[in-house]
């Protein structure tokens, strides 16, 4: 079993839709959860960061961690074509090690 | 520089040739990472450098892969006798060691390697 599992998609939605992106992980000891966004032919950049359980909101983006089910979610409200990118969940395991999901390709159609 | 710089941005080579990829991290970042990203896939950890400590080479896929870093500066990833399966984007990232490390990585734009 991979440490982090993520459906690679692609996921195609119309502009204005609510997008839900998800990952599952295997180790209940993990505490630091992140979402990176990667535009085509660019490097990933940190989008959201959450420590332990709960929600974190930043504008149209909400990151959610459910440690009881080992489930990580990213919600995008009022999605825009500019949100079209690959979204990678990531877990910082300590010791300078970060493990990444496969990334979900998102297309938002105008 | 302001961000992580990688060169070349694109490299096309013939099977069996050696290639060198370069990464210039953000000034002051003590940690440097190399990842590989195959088409449509996630990031595969290759190697990690932290200051003057011995690097963590646990992700290198074979002995054809090696990397060096001098101090806290530039790193070079070398792939010898390239194979078609080595075709991928090689991403470099750096991070700071501030004692408050949350693991945020700052990535370059990658070096896209195509082995014919």
PDB file of C-alpha atoms in Angstrom:
ATOM      1  CA  UNK A   1       0.000   0.000   0.000  1.00  0.00           C
ATOM      2  CA  UNK A   2       1.315   3.433  -0.929  1.00  0.00           C
ATOM      3  CA  UNK A   3       1.757   5.892   1.919  1.00  0.00           C
ATOM      4  CA  UNK A   4      -0.379   8.456   0.095  1.00  0.00           C
ATOM      5  CA  UNK A   5      -3.031   7.588  -2.481  1.00  0.00           C
ATOM      6  CA  UNK A   6      -4.548  10.127  -4.845  1.00  0.00           C
ATOM      7  CA  UNK A   7      -6.790   9.656  -7.877  1.00  0.00           C
ATOM      8  CA  UNK A   8      -4.919  11.155 -10.856  1.00  0.00           C
ATOM      9  CA  UNK A   9      -8.123  12.118 -12.673  1.00  0.00           C
ATOM     10  CA  UNK A  10      -8.442  14.011 -14.922  1.00  0.00           C
ATOM     11  CA  UNK A  11     -11.319  15.912 -13.402  1.00  0.00           C
ATOM     12  CA  UNK A  12     -13.236  18.274 -15.668  1.00  0.00           C
ATOM     13  CA  UNK A  13     -15.783  20.737 -14.251  1.00  0.00           C
ATOM     14  CA  UNK A  14     -17.636  23.820 -15.527  1.00  0.00           C
ATOM     15  CA  UNK A  15     -16.667  27.264 -14.328  1.00  0.00           C
ATOM     16  CA  UNK A  16     -18.303  28.090 -11.009  1.00  0.00           C
ATOM     17  CA  UNK A  17     -18.507  24.502  -9.808  1.00  0.00           C
ATOM     18  CA  UNK A  18     -17.355  23.332  -6.386  1.00  0.00           C
ATOM     19  CA  UNK A  19     -14.381  21.028  -6.739  1.00  0.00           C
ATOM     20  CA  UNK A  20     -13.465  18.327  -4.258  1.00  0.00           C
ATOM     21  CA  UNK A  21     -10.004  16.762  -4.384  1.00  0.00           C
ATOM     22  CA  UNK A  22      -9.060  13.953  -2.054  1.00  0.00           C
ATOM     23  CA  UNK A  23      -6.225  11.790  -0.767  1.00  0.00           C
ATOM     24  CA  UNK A  24      -5.922   8.966   1.687  1.00  0.00           C
ATOM     25  CA  UNK A  25      -2.855   8.084   3.711  1.00  0.00           C
ATOM     26  CA  UNK A  26      -1.703   5.098   5.673  1.00  0.00           C
ATOM     27  CA  UNK A  27       0.240   6.289   8.714  1.00  0.00           C
ATOM     28  CA  UNK A  28      -1.836   7.705  11.553  1.00  0.00           C
ATOM     29  CA  UNK A  29       1.243   9.430  12.993  1.00  0.00           C
ATOM     30  CA  UNK A  30       1.399  11.965  10.154  1.00  0.00           C
ATOM     31  CA  UNK A  31       0.673  15.516  11.296  1.00  0.00           C
ATOM     32  CA  UNK A  32       1.587  17.980   8.538  1.00  0.00           C
ATOM     33  CA  UNK A  33      -0.579  17.983   5.445  1.00  0.00           C
ATOM     34  CA  UNK A  34      -0.164  20.143   2.391  1.00  0.00           C
ATOM     35  CA  UNK A  35      -1.602  20.801  -1.017  1.00  0.00           C
ATOM     36  CA  UNK A  36       0.643  21.892  -3.843  1.00  0.00           C
ATOM     37  CA  UNK A  37      -0.589  23.317  -7.134  1.00  0.00           C
ATOM     38  CA  UNK A  38       1.366  22.697 -10.316  1.00  0.00           C
ATOM     39  CA  UNK A  39       0.631  24.554 -13.522  1.00  0.00           C
ATOM     40  CA  UNK A  40       1.660  23.009 -16.814  1.00  0.00           C
ATOM     41  CA  UNK A  41       5.430  23.051 -17.309  1.00  0.00           C
ATOM     42  CA  UNK A  42       5.991  24.692 -13.939  1.00  0.00           C
ATOM     43  CA  UNK A  43       7.193  23.432 -10.582  1.00  0.00           C
ATOM     44  CA  UNK A  44       4.717  22.763  -7.772  1.00  0.00           C
ATOM     45  CA  UNK A  45       3.995  25.581  -5.344  1.00  0.00           C
ATOM     46  CA  UNK A  46       2.513  25.346  -1.879  1.00  0.00           C
ATOM     47  CA  UNK A  47      -1.179  26.204  -1.858  1.00  0.00           C
ATOM     48  CA  UNK A  48      -2.425  25.166   1.569  1.00  0.00           C
ATOM     49  CA  UNK A  49      -0.933  23.769   4.734  1.00  0.00           C
ATOM     50  CA  UNK A  50      -2.741  22.134   7.656  1.00  0.00           C
ATOM     51  CA  UNK A  51      -1.434  20.814  10.922  1.00  0.00           C
ATOM     52  CA  UNK A  52      -3.262  17.863  12.451  1.00  0.00           C
ATOM     53  CA  UNK A  53      -7.046  17.659  12.046  1.00  0.00           C
ATOM     54  CA  UNK A  54      -9.577  20.272  11.104  1.00  0.00           C
ATOM     55  CA  UNK A  55     -10.239  22.797   8.407  1.00  0.00           C
ATOM     56  CA  UNK A  56      -8.263  25.702   7.030  1.00  0.00           C
ATOM     57  CA  UNK A  57      -9.753  28.275   4.711  1.00  0.00           C
ATOM     58  CA  UNK A  58      -8.015  30.683   2.351  1.00  0.00           C
ATOM     59  CA  UNK A  59     -10.290  32.574   0.002  1.00  0.00           C
ATOM     60  CA  UNK A  60     -12.000  30.085  -2.292  1.00  0.00           C
ATOM     61  CA  UNK A  61      -9.878  27.210  -0.999  1.00  0.00           C
ATOM     62  CA  UNK A  62     -10.552  25.000   2.023  1.00  0.00           C
ATOM     63  CA  UNK A  63      -8.240  22.228   3.200  1.00  0.00           C
ATOM     64  CA  UNK A  64      -9.675  19.575   5.453  1.00  0.00           C
ATOM     65  CA  UNK A  65      -8.015  16.753   7.355  1.00  0.00           C
ATOM     66  CA  UNK A  66      -9.890  13.880   8.963  1.00  0.00           C
ATOM     67  CA  UNK A  67      -7.312  11.934  10.932  1.00  0.00           C
ATOM     68  CA  UNK A  68      -9.825   9.342  12.117  1.00  0.00           C
ATOM     69  CA  UNK A  69     -10.345   8.174   8.546  1.00  0.00           C
ATOM     70  CA  UNK A  70      -6.901   9.273   7.282  1.00  0.00           C
ATOM     71  CA  UNK A  71      -8.500  11.410   4.629  1.00  0.00           C
ATOM     72  CA  UNK A  72      -7.290  14.741   3.198  1.00  0.00           C
ATOM     73  CA  UNK A  73      -9.494  17.018   1.116  1.00  0.00           C
ATOM     74  CA  UNK A  74      -9.164  20.245  -0.818  1.00  0.00           C
ATOM     75  CA  UNK A  75     -12.304  22.127  -1.791  1.00  0.00           C
ATOM     76  CA  UNK A  76     -12.361  24.871  -4.384  1.00  0.00           C
ATOM     77  CA  UNK A  77     -15.440  27.081  -4.465  1.00  0.00           C
ATOM     78  CA  UNK A  78     -16.529  29.060  -7.521  1.00  0.00           C
ATOM     79  CA  UNK A  79     -13.867  27.367  -9.627  1.00  0.00           C
ATOM     80  CA  UNK A  80     -12.227  29.427 -12.359  1.00  0.00           C
ATOM     81  CA  UNK A  81     -10.411  28.447 -15.559  1.00  0.00           C
ATOM     82  CA  UNK A  82      -7.251  29.771 -13.902  1.00  0.00           C
ATOM     83  CA  UNK A  83      -7.618  26.966 -11.334  1.00  0.00           C
ATOM     84  CA  UNK A  84      -6.855  24.444 -14.074  1.00  0.00           C
ATOM     85  CA  UNK A  85      -3.718  22.696 -12.843  1.00  0.00           C
ATOM     86  CA  UNK A  86      -2.488  19.543 -11.176  1.00  0.00           C
ATOM     87  CA  UNK A  87      -3.111  19.428  -7.442  1.00  0.00           C
ATOM     88  CA  UNK A  88      -0.783  17.290  -5.364  1.00  0.00           C
ATOM     89  CA  UNK A  89      -1.450  16.346  -1.786  1.00  0.00           C
ATOM     90  CA  UNK A  90       1.677  16.020   0.314  1.00  0.00           C
ATOM     91  CA  UNK A  91       2.574  14.930   3.794  1.00  0.00           C
ATOM     92  CA  UNK A  92       5.605  16.137   5.654  1.00  0.00           C
ATOM     93  CA  UNK A  93       6.719  13.181   7.720  1.00  0.00           C
ATOM     94  CA  UNK A  94       9.520  14.944   9.582  1.00  0.00           C
ATOM     95  CA  UNK A  95      13.220  14.532   9.083  1.00  0.00           C
ATOM     96  CA  UNK A  96      12.952  16.693   5.967  1.00  0.00           C
ATOM     97  CA  UNK A  97      10.975  14.027   4.165  1.00  0.00           C
ATOM     98  CA  UNK A  98       7.829  14.854   2.204  1.00  0.00           C
ATOM     99  CA  UNK A  99       5.766  12.259   0.386  1.00  0.00           C
ATOM    100  CA  UNK A 100       3.492  13.233  -2.482  1.00  0.00           C
ATOM    101  CA  UNK A 101       0.340  11.859  -3.958  1.00  0.00           C
ATOM    102  CA  UNK A 102       0.167  11.200  -7.687  1.00  0.00           C
ATOM    103  CA  UNK A 103      -1.575  14.526  -8.316  1.00  0.00           C
ATOM    104  CA  UNK A 104      -5.051  15.163  -9.732  1.00  0.00           C
ATOM    105  CA  UNK A 105      -5.315  17.011 -13.024  1.00  0.00           C
ATOM    106  CA  UNK A 106      -8.141  19.535 -12.888  1.00  0.00           C
ATOM    107  CA  UNK A 107      -9.699  21.252 -15.890  1.00  0.00           C
ATOM    108  CA  UNK A 108     -12.157  24.084 -15.334  1.00  0.00           C
ATOM    109  CA  UNK A 109     -14.080  24.875 -18.498  1.00  0.00           C
ATOM    110  CA  UNK A 110     -15.218  28.437 -19.209  1.00  0.00           C
TER     111      UNK A 110
ATOM    112  CA  UNK B   1      18.258  34.703  -7.050  1.00  0.00           C
ATOM    113  CA  UNK B   2      14.655  35.010  -5.982  1.00  0.00           C
ATOM    114  CA  UNK B   3      13.721  31.398  -6.641  1.00  0.00           C
ATOM    115  CA  UNK B   4      15.139  27.970  -7.374  1.00  0.00           C
ATOM    116  CA  UNK B   5      16.848  27.971 -10.746  1.00  0.00           C
ATOM    117  CA  UNK B   6      17.331  24.847 -12.858  1.00  0.00           C
ATOM    118  CA  UNK B   7      19.183  24.282 -16.089  1.00  0.00           C
ATOM    119  CA  UNK B   8      18.797  23.178 -18.741  1.00  0.00           C
ATOM    120  CA  UNK B   9      15.043  23.588 -18.968  1.00  0.00           C
ATOM    121  CA  UNK B  10      14.945  21.023 -21.755  1.00  0.00           C
ATOM    122  CA  UNK B  11      17.422  18.327 -22.716  1.00  0.00           C
ATOM    123  CA  UNK B  12      17.134  15.820 -25.538  1.00  0.00           C
ATOM    124  CA  UNK B  13      19.772  13.133 -25.582  1.00  0.00           C
ATOM    125  CA  UNK B  14      20.474   9.800 -27.165  1.00  0.00           C
ATOM    126  CA  UNK B  15      20.263   6.560 -25.256  1.00  0.00           C
ATOM    127  CA  UNK B  16      23.582   5.750 -23.631  1.00  0.00           C
ATOM    128  CA  UNK B  17      24.779   9.337 -23.250  1.00  0.00           C
ATOM    129  CA  UNK B  18      25.476  10.989 -19.898  1.00  0.00           C
ATOM    130  CA  UNK B  19      23.559  14.087 -18.802  1.00  0.00           C
ATOM    131  CA  UNK B  20      24.088  16.669 -16.082  1.00  0.00           C
ATOM    132  CA  UNK B  21      21.278  18.712 -14.580  1.00  0.00           C
ATOM    133  CA  UNK B  22      21.957  21.724 -12.445  1.00  0.00           C
ATOM    134  CA  UNK B  23      20.075  23.304  -9.560  1.00  0.00           C
ATOM    135  CA  UNK B  24      20.735  26.628  -7.867  1.00  0.00           C
ATOM    136  CA  UNK B  25      18.681  26.789  -4.653  1.00  0.00           C
ATOM    137  CA  UNK B  26      17.276  29.812  -2.878  1.00  0.00           C
ATOM    138  CA  UNK B  27      20.031  31.616  -1.036  1.00  0.00           C
ATOM    139  CA  UNK B  28      20.138  30.584   2.617  1.00  0.00           C
ATOM    140  CA  UNK B  29      18.192  27.357   2.153  1.00  0.00           C
ATOM    141  CA  UNK B  30      20.170  24.562   3.698  1.00  0.00           C
ATOM    142  CA  UNK B  31      18.108  21.662   2.367  1.00  0.00           C
ATOM    143  CA  UNK B  32      18.039  20.646  -1.288  1.00  0.00           C
ATOM    144  CA  UNK B  33      16.013  17.883  -2.906  1.00  0.00           C
ATOM    145  CA  UNK B  34      15.822  16.215  -6.272  1.00  0.00           C
ATOM    146  CA  UNK B  35      12.566  14.640  -7.445  1.00  0.00           C
ATOM    147  CA  UNK B  36      11.600  12.893 -10.645  1.00  0.00           C
ATOM    148  CA  UNK B  37       8.173  13.328 -12.219  1.00  0.00           C
ATOM    149  CA  UNK B  38       7.209  11.000 -15.009  1.00  0.00           C
ATOM    150  CA  UNK B  39       4.435  12.048 -17.365  1.00  0.00           C
ATOM    151  CA  UNK B  40       1.109  12.088 -15.546  1.00  0.00           C
ATOM    152  CA  UNK B  41       2.600  10.860 -12.311  1.00  0.00           C
ATOM    153  CA  UNK B  42       3.484  12.250  -8.904  1.00  0.00           C
ATOM    154  CA  UNK B  43       6.837  13.232  -7.524  1.00  0.00           C
ATOM    155  CA  UNK B  44       9.362  10.492  -6.898  1.00  0.00           C
ATOM    156  CA  UNK B  45      12.002  11.363  -4.302  1.00  0.00           C
ATOM    157  CA  UNK B  46      15.565  10.864  -5.493  1.00  0.00           C
ATOM    158  CA  UNK B  47      18.026  12.466  -3.087  1.00  0.00           C
ATOM    159  CA  UNK B  48      18.214  15.001  -0.268  1.00  0.00           C
ATOM    160  CA  UNK B  49      21.073  17.204   0.929  1.00  0.00           C
ATOM    161  CA  UNK B  50      21.129  18.986   4.274  1.00  0.00           C
ATOM    162  CA  UNK B  51      24.054  21.292   4.961  1.00  0.00           C
ATOM    163  CA  UNK B  52      27.273  19.344   5.301  1.00  0.00           C
ATOM    164  CA  UNK B  53      25.584  16.115   6.397  1.00  0.00           C
ATOM    165  CA  UNK B  54      25.787  12.946   4.340  1.00  0.00           C
ATOM    166  CA  UNK B  55      23.060  13.025   1.686  1.00  0.00           C
ATOM    167  CA  UNK B  56      20.038  10.757   1.823  1.00  0.00           C
ATOM    168  CA  UNK B  57      20.392   8.793  -1.412  1.00  0.00           C
ATOM    169  CA  UNK B  58      17.641   6.304  -0.657  1.00  0.00           C
ATOM    170  CA  UNK B  59      15.522   7.312  -3.650  1.00  0.00           C
ATOM    171  CA  UNK B  60      18.121   6.980  -6.384  1.00  0.00           C
ATOM    172  CA  UNK B  61      16.776   4.296  -8.743  1.00  0.00           C
ATOM    173  CA  UNK B  62      20.113   2.854  -9.835  1.00  0.00           C
ATOM    174  CA  UNK B  63      23.851   3.410  -9.676  1.00  0.00           C
ATOM    175  CA  UNK B  64      23.610   5.313 -12.957  1.00  0.00           C
ATOM    176  CA  UNK B  65      22.231   8.208 -10.914  1.00  0.00           C
ATOM    177  CA  UNK B  66      24.414  10.389  -8.731  1.00  0.00           C
ATOM    178  CA  UNK B  67      24.272  13.884  -7.302  1.00  0.00           C
ATOM    179  CA  UNK B  68      26.643  16.306  -5.709  1.00  0.00           C
ATOM    180  CA  UNK B  69      26.298  19.487  -3.755  1.00  0.00           C
ATOM    181  CA  UNK B  70      29.059  21.718  -2.511  1.00  0.00           C
ATOM    182  CA  UNK B  71      28.182  23.231   0.833  1.00  0.00           C
ATOM    183  CA  UNK B  72      24.836  25.002   0.638  1.00  0.00           C
ATOM    184  CA  UNK B  73      25.124  26.000  -2.987  1.00  0.00           C
ATOM    185  CA  UNK B  74      24.590  24.508  -6.407  1.00  0.00           C
ATOM    186  CA  UNK B  75      23.773  20.853  -6.920  1.00  0.00           C
ATOM    187  CA  UNK B  76      24.316  18.689  -9.966  1.00  0.00           C
ATOM    188  CA  UNK B  77      22.349  15.537 -10.768  1.00  0.00           C
ATOM    189  CA  UNK B  78      24.173  13.222 -13.166  1.00  0.00           C
ATOM    190  CA  UNK B  79      22.599  10.371 -15.077  1.00  0.00           C
ATOM    191  CA  UNK B  80      25.051   8.066 -16.774  1.00  0.00           C
ATOM    192  CA  UNK B  81      24.276   5.843 -19.757  1.00  0.00           C
ATOM    193  CA  UNK B  82      20.771   7.241 -20.071  1.00  0.00           C
ATOM    194  CA  UNK B  83      17.871   4.929 -20.867  1.00  0.00           C
ATOM    195  CA  UNK B  84      14.498   5.772 -22.376  1.00  0.00           C
ATOM    196  CA  UNK B  85      12.893   5.078 -18.993  1.00  0.00           C
ATOM    197  CA  UNK B  86      14.866   8.042 -17.609  1.00  0.00           C
ATOM    198  CA  UNK B  87      12.711  10.421 -19.654  1.00  0.00           C
ATOM    199  CA  UNK B  88      10.957  12.638 -17.140  1.00  0.00           C
ATOM    200  CA  UNK B  89      10.964  16.075 -15.567  1.00  0.00           C
ATOM    201  CA  UNK B  90      13.618  16.375 -12.888  1.00  0.00           C
ATOM    202  CA  UNK B  91      12.557  18.843 -10.233  1.00  0.00           C
ATOM    203  CA  UNK B  92      14.820  20.462  -7.692  1.00  0.00           C
ATOM    204  CA  UNK B  93      13.488  21.975  -4.481  1.00  0.00           C
ATOM    205  CA  UNK B  94      15.000  23.746  -1.522  1.00  0.00           C
ATOM    206  CA  UNK B  95      13.777  24.485   1.974  1.00  0.00           C
ATOM    207  CA  UNK B  96      14.986  26.368   4.979  1.00  0.00           C
ATOM    208  CA  UNK B  97      15.983  24.899   8.286  1.00  0.00           C
ATOM    209  CA  UNK B  98      14.432  27.426  10.592  1.00  0.00           C
ATOM    210  CA  UNK B  99      13.507  25.195  13.503  1.00  0.00           C
ATOM    211  CA  UNK B 100       9.899  25.862  12.533  1.00  0.00           C
ATOM    212  CA  UNK B 101      10.169  23.685   9.490  1.00  0.00           C
ATOM    213  CA  UNK B 102       6.767  22.692   8.224  1.00  0.00           C
ATOM    214  CA  UNK B 103       8.250  21.002   5.233  1.00  0.00           C
ATOM    215  CA  UNK B 104       7.408  23.677   2.667  1.00  0.00           C
ATOM    216  CA  UNK B 105       9.405  23.035  -0.436  1.00  0.00           C
ATOM    217  CA  UNK B 106      10.245  25.671  -3.033  1.00  0.00           C
ATOM    218  CA  UNK B 107      10.537  24.121  -6.462  1.00  0.00           C
ATOM    219  CA  UNK B 108      12.286  25.125  -9.616  1.00  0.00           C
ATOM    220  CA  UNK B 109      10.561  24.795 -12.964  1.00  0.00           C
ATOM    221  CA  UNK B 110      12.301  21.523 -13.684  1.00  0.00           C
ATOM    222  CA  UNK B 111      14.563  20.067 -16.325  1.00  0.00           C
ATOM    223  CA  UNK B 112      12.637  18.102 -18.934  1.00  0.00           C
ATOM    224  CA  UNK B 113      14.746  15.175 -20.106  1.00  0.00           C
ATOM    225  CA  UNK B 114      13.916  13.219 -23.230  1.00  0.00           C
ATOM    226  CA  UNK B 115      15.994  10.150 -24.061  1.00  0.00           C
ATOM    227  CA  UNK B 116      15.637   9.002 -27.654  1.00  0.00           C
TER     228      UNK B 116
END
